[in-house]
mmCIF file of C-alpha atoms in Angstrom:
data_model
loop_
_atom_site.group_PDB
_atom_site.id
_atom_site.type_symbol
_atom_site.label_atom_id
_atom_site.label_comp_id
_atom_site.label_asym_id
_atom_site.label_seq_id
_atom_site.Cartn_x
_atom_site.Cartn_y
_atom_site.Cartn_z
ATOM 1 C CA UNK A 1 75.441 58.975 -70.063
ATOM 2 C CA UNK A 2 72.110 60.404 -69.376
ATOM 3 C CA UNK A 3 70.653 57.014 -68.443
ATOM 4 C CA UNK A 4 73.546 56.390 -66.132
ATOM 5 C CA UNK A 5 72.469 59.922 -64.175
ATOM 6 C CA UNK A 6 68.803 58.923 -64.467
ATOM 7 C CA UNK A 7 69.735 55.682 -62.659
ATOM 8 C CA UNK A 8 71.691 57.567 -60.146
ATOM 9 C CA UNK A 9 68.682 59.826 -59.232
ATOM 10 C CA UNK A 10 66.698 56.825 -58.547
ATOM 11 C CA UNK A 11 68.595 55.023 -56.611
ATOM 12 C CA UNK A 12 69.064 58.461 -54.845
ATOM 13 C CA UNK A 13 65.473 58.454 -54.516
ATOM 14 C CA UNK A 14 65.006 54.760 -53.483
ATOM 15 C CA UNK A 15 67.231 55.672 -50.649
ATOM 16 C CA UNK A 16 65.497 58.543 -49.421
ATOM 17 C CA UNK A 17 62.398 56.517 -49.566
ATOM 18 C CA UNK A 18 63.830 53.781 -47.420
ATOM 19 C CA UNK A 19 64.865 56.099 -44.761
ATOM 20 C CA UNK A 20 60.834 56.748 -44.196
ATOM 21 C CA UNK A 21 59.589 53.040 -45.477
ATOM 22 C CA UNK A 22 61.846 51.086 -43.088
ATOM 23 C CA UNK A 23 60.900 52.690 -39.548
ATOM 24 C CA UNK A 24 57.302 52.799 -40.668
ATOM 25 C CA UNK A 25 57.473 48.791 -40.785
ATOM 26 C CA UNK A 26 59.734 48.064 -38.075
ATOM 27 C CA UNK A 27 57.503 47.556 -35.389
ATOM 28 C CA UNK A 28 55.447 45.051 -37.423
ATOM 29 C CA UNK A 29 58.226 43.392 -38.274
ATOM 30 C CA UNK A 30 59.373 42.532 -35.014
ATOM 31 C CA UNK A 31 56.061 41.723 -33.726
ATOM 32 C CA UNK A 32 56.103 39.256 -36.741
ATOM 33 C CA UNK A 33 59.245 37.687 -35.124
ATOM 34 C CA UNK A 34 58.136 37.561 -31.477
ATOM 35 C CA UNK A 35 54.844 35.562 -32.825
ATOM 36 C CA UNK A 36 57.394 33.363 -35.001
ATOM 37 C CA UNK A 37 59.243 32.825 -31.744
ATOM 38 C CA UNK A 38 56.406 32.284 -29.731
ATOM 39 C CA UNK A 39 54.936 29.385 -31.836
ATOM 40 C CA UNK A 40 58.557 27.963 -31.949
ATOM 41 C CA UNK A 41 59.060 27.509 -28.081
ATOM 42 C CA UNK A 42 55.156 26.288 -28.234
ATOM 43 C CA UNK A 43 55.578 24.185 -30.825
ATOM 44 C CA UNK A 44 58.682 22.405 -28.750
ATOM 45 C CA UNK A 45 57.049 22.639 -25.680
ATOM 46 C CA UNK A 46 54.318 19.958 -26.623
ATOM 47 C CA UNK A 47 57.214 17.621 -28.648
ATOM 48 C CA UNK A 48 58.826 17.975 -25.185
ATOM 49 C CA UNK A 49 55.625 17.281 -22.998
ATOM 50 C CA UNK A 50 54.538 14.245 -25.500
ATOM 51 C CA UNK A 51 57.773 12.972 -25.053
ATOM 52 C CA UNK A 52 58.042 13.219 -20.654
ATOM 53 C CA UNK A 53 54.326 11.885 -20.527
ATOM 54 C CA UNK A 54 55.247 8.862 -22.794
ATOM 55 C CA UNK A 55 58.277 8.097 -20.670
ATOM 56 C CA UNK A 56 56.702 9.038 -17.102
ATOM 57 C CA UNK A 57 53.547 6.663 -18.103
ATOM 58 C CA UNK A 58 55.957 3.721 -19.663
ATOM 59 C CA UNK A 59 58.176 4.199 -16.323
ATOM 60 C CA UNK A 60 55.163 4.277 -14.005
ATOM 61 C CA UNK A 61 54.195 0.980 -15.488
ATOM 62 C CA UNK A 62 57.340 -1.054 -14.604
#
């Protein structure tokens, strides 16, 4: 029984930890996102410009 309490204290602990560990990252973390986000849209972006310049320069030749 006394490892069950021992666990219980930890996880007590782990908790109590998390409460300061999570805010402390948060704004990282979402600046992480935005910059995923950003690349994303950039990333489609050119796919999409390739793909109007090939079809403005194929119709411009007809």
């Amino acid at each position: 029984m006394s490892t069950a309490k021992g666990s219980d204290d930890r996880t007590a602990l782990d908790i109590r930890n998390l409460r300061y560990f999570v805010p402390s990252y948060q704004q990282p973390f979402i600046e992480a996102v935005a910059t995923q986000r950003v690349a994303a849209i950039r990333k489609k972006w050119r796919l999409f410009s390739k793909q109007t310049s090939a079809f403005t320069s194929s119709s411009a030749t007809e």
